[in-house]
Amino acid sequence: MSGQVRASVCMAAYNGSRWIGEQIESILADLGPEDELVVVDDKSTDNTADVVAAIGDPRIRLVRSEINERYVRTFGKAAALARGQYIFLADQDDIWVPGRTAKMIDALGKTAMVAGNVALFGGPAENAPWSLRARDSNRRLANIVGVMVGYRPYYGCAMGFRRDFADVVLPMPRFLYESHDLWMALAGNLAGEMTHLGEPVLYRRLHEDNETPRHWRRLDRILKARWMLLRAFVTAGFRLRQRSRRAA
């Protein structure tokens, strides 16, 4: 690849050899020749990295981690390696909806962050029962409260941000052990730089190894997660104030 990179898709991979090839095919089919796919393999114990390497597309940049850092750190590492003007996250086990990249880049011409919806793999091409509404894009307070309480369904695999907002998103806070997507949602909404796409941008595959919980958590884990999100809210506000001072 030569010249400026338009879009960078950042994927965290771990023991995903069953699905990652199909996902990468759907991503590459939606990208242009000036785009890239950054895959960071989080020291898989299966042949995930070999599957990625065998695809042989010059737009793929494969990084093999020497230690297992789990998915938040791995997504952060992939995003830090991105060279594109538009940065998107991707899980290893979904399928992208054709045309997603163009729609999200168009939205990023208006705001620094975009979040789409998901459809369920194997189901109809319509939003899952939980979904974001396009008309709520500018409802900053409602969106932030929704993140903190747990009813605004932001998914990192359906989100993206512009290069000029990377100094707010990255590096992801060290205390963040999960919910990198909610960290991004808090930053985007606090800045007033969020656009919701009403339509689904990927088919999400549900299986036993999903990182997102599929059942109710114990109260102690819920409280721990809410404390983490409160720290994320404070950190995002601090970074945005620093950004404003630098721009002044």
mmCIF file of C-alpha atoms in Angstrom:
data_model
loop_
_atom_site.group_PDB
_atom_site.id
_atom_site.type_symbol
_atom_site.label_atom_id
_atom_site.label_comp_id
_atom_site.label_asym_id
_atom_site.label_seq_id
_atom_site.Cartn_x
_atom_site.Cartn_y
_atom_site.Cartn_z
ATOM 1 C CA MET A 1 0.000 0.000 0.000
ATOM 2 C CA SER A 2 1.161 3.518 -0.741
ATOM 3 C CA GLY A 3 -0.232 6.981 -0.161
ATOM 4 C CA GLN A 4 -2.777 8.016 2.431
ATOM 5 C CA VAL A 5 -4.922 5.352 4.086
ATOM 6 C CA ARG A 6 -8.621 6.237 4.089
ATOM 7 C CA ALA A 7 -10.170 3.756 6.522
ATOM 8 C CA SER A 8 -8.583 1.452 9.097
ATOM 9 C CA VAL A 9 -10.584 -1.493 10.416
ATOM 10 C CA CYS A 10 -9.168 -2.691 13.742
ATOM 11 C CA MET A 11 -9.837 -6.262 14.827
ATOM 12 C CA ALA A 12 -9.006 -8.015 18.093
ATOM 13 C CA ALA A 13 -8.622 -11.743 17.457
ATOM 14 C CA TYR A 14 -8.417 -14.641 19.892
ATOM 15 C CA ASN A 15 -9.147 -18.298 19.180
ATOM 16 C CA GLY A 16 -11.523 -17.307 16.400
ATOM 17 C CA SER A 17 -10.426 -19.640 13.628
ATOM 18 C CA ARG A 18 -13.986 -20.951 13.210
ATOM 19 C CA TRP A 19 -15.365 -17.599 12.025
ATOM 20 C CA ILE A 20 -12.591 -15.118 11.339
ATOM 21 C CA GLY A 21 -12.090 -16.017 7.693
ATOM 22 C CA GLU A 22 -15.731 -15.370 6.819
ATOM 23 C CA GLN A 23 -15.705 -12.097 8.750
ATOM 24 C CA ILE A 24 -12.538 -10.874 7.047
ATOM 25 C CA GLU A 25 -14.004 -11.696 3.629
ATOM 26 C CA SER A 26 -17.058 -9.547 4.402
ATOM 27 C CA ILE A 27 -14.847 -6.678 5.589
ATOM 28 C CA LEU A 28 -12.452 -6.741 2.634
ATOM 29 C CA ALA A 29 -15.383 -6.822 0.218
ATOM 30 C CA ASP A 30 -16.605 -3.551 1.741
ATOM 31 C CA LEU A 31 -13.215 -1.787 1.718
ATOM 32 C CA GLY A 32 -11.434 0.036 -1.069
ATOM 33 C CA PRO A 33 -7.847 -0.419 -2.249
ATOM 34 C CA GLU A 34 -6.732 2.534 -0.094
ATOM 35 C CA ASP A 35 -8.070 1.005 3.139
ATOM 36 C CA GLU A 36 -6.503 -1.414 5.631
ATOM 37 C CA LEU A 37 -7.487 -4.137 8.084
ATOM 38 C CA VAL A 38 -5.337 -4.276 11.234
ATOM 39 C CA VAL A 39 -5.660 -7.643 12.996
ATOM 40 C CA VAL A 40 -3.999 -8.090 16.382
ATOM 41 C CA ASP A 41 -3.942 -11.721 17.462
ATOM 42 C CA ASP A 42 -4.038 -11.866 21.277
ATOM 43 C CA LYS A 43 -1.748 -14.907 21.517
ATOM 44 C CA SER A 44 -4.386 -17.390 20.358
ATOM 45 C CA THR A 45 -3.930 -21.026 21.281
ATOM 46 C CA ASP A 46 -5.461 -22.168 17.993
ATOM 47 C CA ASN A 47 -4.491 -21.321 14.400
ATOM 48 C CA THR A 48 -6.357 -17.993 14.185
ATOM 49 C CA ALA A 49 -3.271 -16.011 13.170
ATOM 50 C CA ASP A 50 -2.363 -18.585 10.510
ATOM 51 C CA VAL A 51 -5.874 -18.363 9.034
ATOM 52 C CA VAL A 52 -5.504 -14.584 8.768
ATOM 53 C CA ALA A 53 -2.021 -14.812 7.261
ATOM 54 C CA ALA A 54 -3.190 -17.319 4.665
ATOM 55 C CA ILE A 55 -5.738 -14.886 3.221
ATOM 56 C CA GLY A 56 -2.852 -13.027 1.632
ATOM 57 C CA ASP A 57 -4.571 -9.692 0.980
ATOM 58 C CA PRO A 58 -2.076 -6.775 1.005
ATOM 59 C CA ARG A 59 -4.584 -4.637 2.900
ATOM 60 C CA ILE A 60 -4.272 -6.893 5.965
ATOM 61 C CA ARG A 61 -1.724 -6.014 8.656
ATOM 62 C CA LEU A 62 -1.356 -8.920 11.063
ATOM 63 C CA VAL A 63 0.291 -8.418 14.459
ATOM 64 C CA ARG A 64 0.938 -11.417 16.696
ATOM 65 C CA SER A 65 1.024 -10.471 20.381
ATOM 66 C CA GLU A 66 3.579 -12.196 22.565
ATOM 67 C CA ILE A 67 1.303 -12.142 25.614
ATOM 68 C CA ASN A 68 -2.448 -12.418 26.108
ATOM 69 C CA GLU A 69 -3.845 -9.014 27.098
ATOM 70 C CA ARG A 70 -7.594 -9.637 26.591
ATOM 71 C CA TYR A 71 -9.857 -7.799 24.239
ATOM 72 C CA VAL A 72 -9.886 -4.206 25.551
ATOM 73 C CA ARG A 73 -6.084 -3.903 25.454
ATOM 74 C CA THR A 74 -6.020 -5.704 22.105
ATOM 75 C CA PHE A 75 -8.552 -3.367 20.513
ATOM 76 C CA GLY A 76 -6.576 -0.436 21.877
ATOM 77 C CA LYS A 77 -3.357 -1.818 20.387
ATOM 78 C CA ALA A 78 -4.986 -2.311 16.987
ATOM 79 C CA ALA A 79 -6.468 1.202 17.005
ATOM 80 C CA ALA A 80 -3.098 2.692 17.992
ATOM 81 C CA LEU A 81 -1.556 1.017 14.917
ATOM 82 C CA ALA A 82 -4.231 2.362 12.570
ATOM 83 C CA ARG A 83 -3.077 4.759 9.853
ATOM 84 C CA GLY A 84 -6.443 5.710 8.391
ATOM 85 C CA GLN A 85 -8.422 8.918 8.607
ATOM 86 C CA TYR A 86 -11.421 6.880 9.756
ATOM 87 C CA ILE A 87 -11.041 4.167 12.379
ATOM 88 C CA PHE A 88 -13.534 1.331 12.813
ATOM 89 C CA LEU A 89 -13.585 -1.608 15.215
ATOM 90 C CA ALA A 90 -14.518 -5.134 14.188
ATOM 91 C CA ASP A 91 -15.101 -8.350 16.076
ATOM 92 C CA GLN A 92 -13.735 -11.601 14.675
ATOM 93 C CA ASP A 93 -17.032 -13.440 14.467
ATOM 94 C CA ASP A 94 -19.557 -11.090 12.837
ATOM 95 C CA ILE A 95 -20.473 -10.402 9.197
ATOM 96 C CA TRP A 96 -20.463 -6.862 7.826
ATOM 97 C CA VAL A 97 -23.478 -5.523 5.944
ATOM 98 C CA PRO A 98 -22.423 -4.399 2.440
ATOM 99 C CA GLY A 99 -22.127 -0.618 2.139
ATOM 100 C CA ARG A 100 -21.410 -0.146 5.829
ATOM 101 C CA THR A 101 -18.068 1.608 5.349
ATOM 102 C CA ALA A 102 -19.433 4.262 2.990
ATOM 103 C CA LYS A 103 -22.439 4.991 5.237
ATOM 104 C CA MET A 104 -20.283 5.341 8.336
ATOM 105 C CA ILE A 105 -17.713 7.542 6.608
ATOM 106 C CA ASP A 106 -20.553 9.776 5.413
ATOM 107 C CA ALA A 107 -21.775 10.093 9.011
ATOM 108 C CA LEU A 108 -18.238 10.895 10.169
ATOM 109 C CA GLY A 109 -18.320 13.909 7.884
ATOM 110 C CA LYS A 110 -20.798 15.402 10.361
ATOM 111 C CA THR A 111 -19.604 14.159 13.759
ATOM 112 C CA ALA A 112 -16.380 12.645 15.087
ATOM 113 C CA MET A 113 -18.032 9.384 16.133
ATOM 114 C CA VAL A 114 -20.683 7.113 14.668
ATOM 115 C CA ALA A 115 -22.568 4.127 16.082
ATOM 116 C CA GLY A 116 -24.722 1.750 14.080
ATOM 117 C CA ASN A 117 -27.083 -1.037 14.979
ATOM 118 C CA VAL A 118 -26.749 -4.798 14.636
ATOM 119 C CA ALA A 119 -28.913 -7.536 13.151
ATOM 120 C CA LEU A 120 -28.718 -11.108 14.405
ATOM 121 C CA PHE A 121 -26.792 -13.582 12.275
ATOM 122 C CA GLY A 122 -29.143 -16.056 10.641
ATOM 123 C CA GLY A 123 -32.149 -13.789 11.188
ATOM 124 C CA PRO A 124 -33.861 -11.128 9.079
ATOM 125 C CA ALA A 125 -31.912 -8.105 7.852
ATOM 126 C CA GLU A 126 -33.424 -5.828 10.465
ATOM 127 C CA ASN A 127 -32.333 -4.369 13.788
ATOM 128 C CA ALA A 128 -32.014 -6.658 16.771
ATOM 129 C CA PRO A 129 -34.694 -6.128 19.465
ATOM 130 C CA TRP A 130 -32.299 -3.728 21.214
ATOM 131 C CA SER A 131 -31.261 -0.823 18.988
ATOM 132 C CA LEU A 132 -30.163 2.803 18.837
ATOM 133 C CA ARG A 133 -32.474 5.391 17.320
ATOM 134 C CA ALA A 134 -31.168 7.937 14.829
ATOM 135 C CA ARG A 135 -33.319 10.672 16.382
ATOM 136 C CA ASP A 136 -31.474 10.217 19.695
ATOM 137 C CA SER A 137 -28.102 11.179 18.200
ATOM 138 C CA ASN A 138 -28.152 14.669 19.742
ATOM 139 C CA ARG A 139 -29.688 13.674 23.073
ATOM 140 C CA ARG A 140 -26.366 13.823 24.870
ATOM 141 C CA LEU A 141 -27.639 13.632 28.441
ATOM 142 C CA ALA A 142 -30.109 10.829 27.718
ATOM 143 C CA ASN A 143 -27.416 8.851 25.918
ATOM 144 C CA ILE A 144 -24.913 9.282 28.754
ATOM 145 C CA VAL A 145 -27.491 8.265 31.359
ATOM 146 C CA GLY A 146 -28.413 5.312 29.152
ATOM 147 C CA VAL A 147 -24.786 4.198 29.048
ATOM 148 C CA MET A 148 -24.372 4.523 32.804
ATOM 149 C CA VAL A 149 -27.612 2.694 33.598
ATOM 150 C CA GLY A 150 -27.180 0.093 30.884
ATOM 151 C CA TYR A 151 -29.975 0.548 28.353
ATOM 152 C CA ARG A 152 -28.202 2.317 25.454
ATOM 153 C CA PRO A 153 -26.919 -0.537 23.226
ATOM 154 C CA TYR A 154 -23.593 0.720 21.892
ATOM 155 C CA TYR A 155 -21.438 -2.001 20.342
ATOM 156 C CA GLY A 156 -17.803 -1.328 19.492
ATOM 157 C CA CYS A 157 -18.068 -3.611 16.468
ATOM 158 C CA ALA A 158 -20.653 -1.181 15.053
ATOM 159 C CA MET A 159 -18.762 2.025 15.894
ATOM 160 C CA GLY A 160 -16.097 4.249 14.384
ATOM 161 C CA PHE A 161 -14.382 7.583 14.902
ATOM 162 C CA ARG A 162 -12.324 10.116 12.995
ATOM 163 C CA ARG A 163 -8.562 10.410 13.279
ATOM 164 C CA ASP A 164 -8.886 13.899 14.795
ATOM 165 C CA PHE A 165 -10.813 12.402 17.741
ATOM 166 C CA ALA A 166 -8.241 9.706 18.475
ATOM 167 C CA ASP A 167 -6.549 11.823 21.156
ATOM 168 C CA VAL A 168 -9.750 11.521 23.214
ATOM 169 C CA VAL A 169 -10.442 7.819 22.610
ATOM 170 C CA LEU A 170 -6.849 6.583 22.807
ATOM 171 C CA PRO A 171 -5.180 5.250 24.746
ATOM 172 C CA MET A 172 -8.058 3.430 26.363
ATOM 173 C CA PRO A 173 -7.863 3.859 30.167
ATOM 174 C CA ARG A 174 -5.832 1.206 31.962
ATOM 175 C CA PHE A 175 -8.638 0.595 34.460
ATOM 176 C CA LEU A 176 -11.005 -0.389 31.631
ATOM 177 C CA TYR A 177 -11.269 -4.183 31.821
ATOM 178 C CA GLU A 178 -14.389 -4.404 29.618
ATOM 179 C CA SER A 179 -16.866 -2.187 27.744
ATOM 180 C CA HIS A 180 -14.483 -0.349 25.425
ATOM 181 C CA ASP A 181 -17.606 0.448 23.403
ATOM 182 C CA LEU A 182 -19.228 2.256 26.330
ATOM 183 C CA TRP A 183 -15.989 4.186 26.882
ATOM 184 C CA MET A 184 -16.189 5.359 23.278
ATOM 185 C CA ALA A 185 -19.887 6.171 23.634
ATOM 186 C CA LEU A 186 -19.258 8.306 26.721
ATOM 187 C CA ALA A 187 -16.466 10.218 24.976
ATOM 188 C CA GLY A 188 -18.514 10.821 21.836
ATOM 189 C CA ASN A 189 -21.623 11.935 23.671
ATOM 190 C CA LEU A 190 -19.754 14.155 26.136
ATOM 191 C CA ALA A 191 -18.150 15.920 23.189
ATOM 192 C CA GLY A 192 -21.475 16.284 21.370
ATOM 193 C CA GLU A 193 -19.928 14.348 18.481
ATOM 194 C CA MET A 194 -22.180 11.301 18.138
ATOM 195 C CA THR A 195 -24.310 10.111 15.220
ATOM 196 C CA HIS A 196 -26.582 7.078 15.465
ATOM 197 C CA LEU A 197 -27.300 5.155 12.277
ATOM 198 C CA GLY A 198 -30.772 3.692 12.397
ATOM 199 C CA GLU A 199 -30.021 0.683 10.220
ATOM 200 C CA PRO A 200 -27.884 -2.366 11.074
ATOM 201 C CA VAL A 201 -24.271 -2.325 9.907
ATOM 202 C CA LEU A 202 -23.410 -5.931 10.747
ATOM 203 C CA TYR A 203 -24.833 -9.346 11.503
ATOM 204 C CA ARG A 204 -23.847 -10.306 15.023
ATOM 205 C CA ARG A 205 -23.171 -13.958 15.704
ATOM 206 C CA LEU A 206 -24.298 -15.133 19.151
ATOM 207 C CA HIS A 207 -22.403 -18.065 20.617
ATOM 208 C CA GLU A 208 -21.006 -19.389 23.888
ATOM 209 C CA ASP A 209 -17.727 -17.446 23.602
ATOM 210 C CA ASN A 210 -19.137 -13.931 23.151
ATOM 211 C CA GLU A 211 -17.476 -11.409 25.446
ATOM 212 C CA THR A 212 -20.754 -9.487 25.888
ATOM 213 C CA PRO A 213 -22.787 -11.146 28.683
ATOM 214 C CA ARG A 214 -26.026 -12.791 27.560
ATOM 215 C CA HIS A 215 -27.524 -13.193 31.036
ATOM 216 C CA TRP A 216 -28.090 -11.025 34.111
ATOM 217 C CA ARG A 217 -25.006 -10.460 36.251
ATOM 218 C CA ARG A 218 -24.606 -10.673 40.001
ATOM 219 C CA LEU A 219 -25.162 -7.425 41.872
ATOM 220 C CA ASP A 220 -21.509 -7.092 42.907
ATOM 221 C CA ARG A 221 -20.379 -7.325 39.278
ATOM 222 C CA ILE A 222 -22.983 -4.778 38.200
ATOM 223 C CA LEU A 223 -21.795 -2.317 40.852
ATOM 224 C CA LYS A 224 -18.152 -2.868 39.886
ATOM 225 C CA ALA A 225 -18.980 -2.205 36.237
ATOM 226 C CA ARG A 226 -20.892 0.991 37.098
ATOM 227 C CA TRP A 227 -17.940 2.261 39.143
ATOM 228 C CA MET A 228 -15.686 1.609 36.161
ATOM 229 C CA LEU A 229 -18.047 3.566 33.890
ATOM 230 C CA LEU A 230 -18.110 6.471 36.349
ATOM 231 C CA ARG A 231 -14.311 6.586 36.202
ATOM 232 C CA ALA A 232 -14.544 6.452 32.413
ATOM 233 C CA PHE A 233 -16.958 9.398 32.423
ATOM 234 C CA VAL A 234 -14.557 11.469 34.530
ATOM 235 C CA THR A 235 -11.568 10.481 32.386
ATOM 236 C CA ALA A 236 -13.361 11.374 29.146
ATOM 237 C CA GLY A 237 -14.319 14.764 30.567
ATOM 238 C CA PHE A 238 -10.722 15.397 31.613
ATOM 239 C CA ARG A 239 -9.379 14.529 28.161
ATOM 240 C CA LEU A 240 -11.927 16.768 26.478
ATOM 241 C CA ARG A 241 -10.950 19.678 28.729
ATOM 242 C CA GLN A 242 -7.280 19.084 27.888
ATOM 243 C CA ARG A 243 -8.194 19.045 24.215
ATOM 244 C CA SER A 244 -10.009 22.351 24.517
ATOM 245 C CA ARG A 245 -7.014 23.951 26.233
ATOM 246 C CA ARG A 246 -4.679 22.763 23.477
ATOM 247 C CA ALA A 247 -7.002 24.217 20.841
ATOM 248 C CA ALA A 248 -7.323 27.583 22.622
#
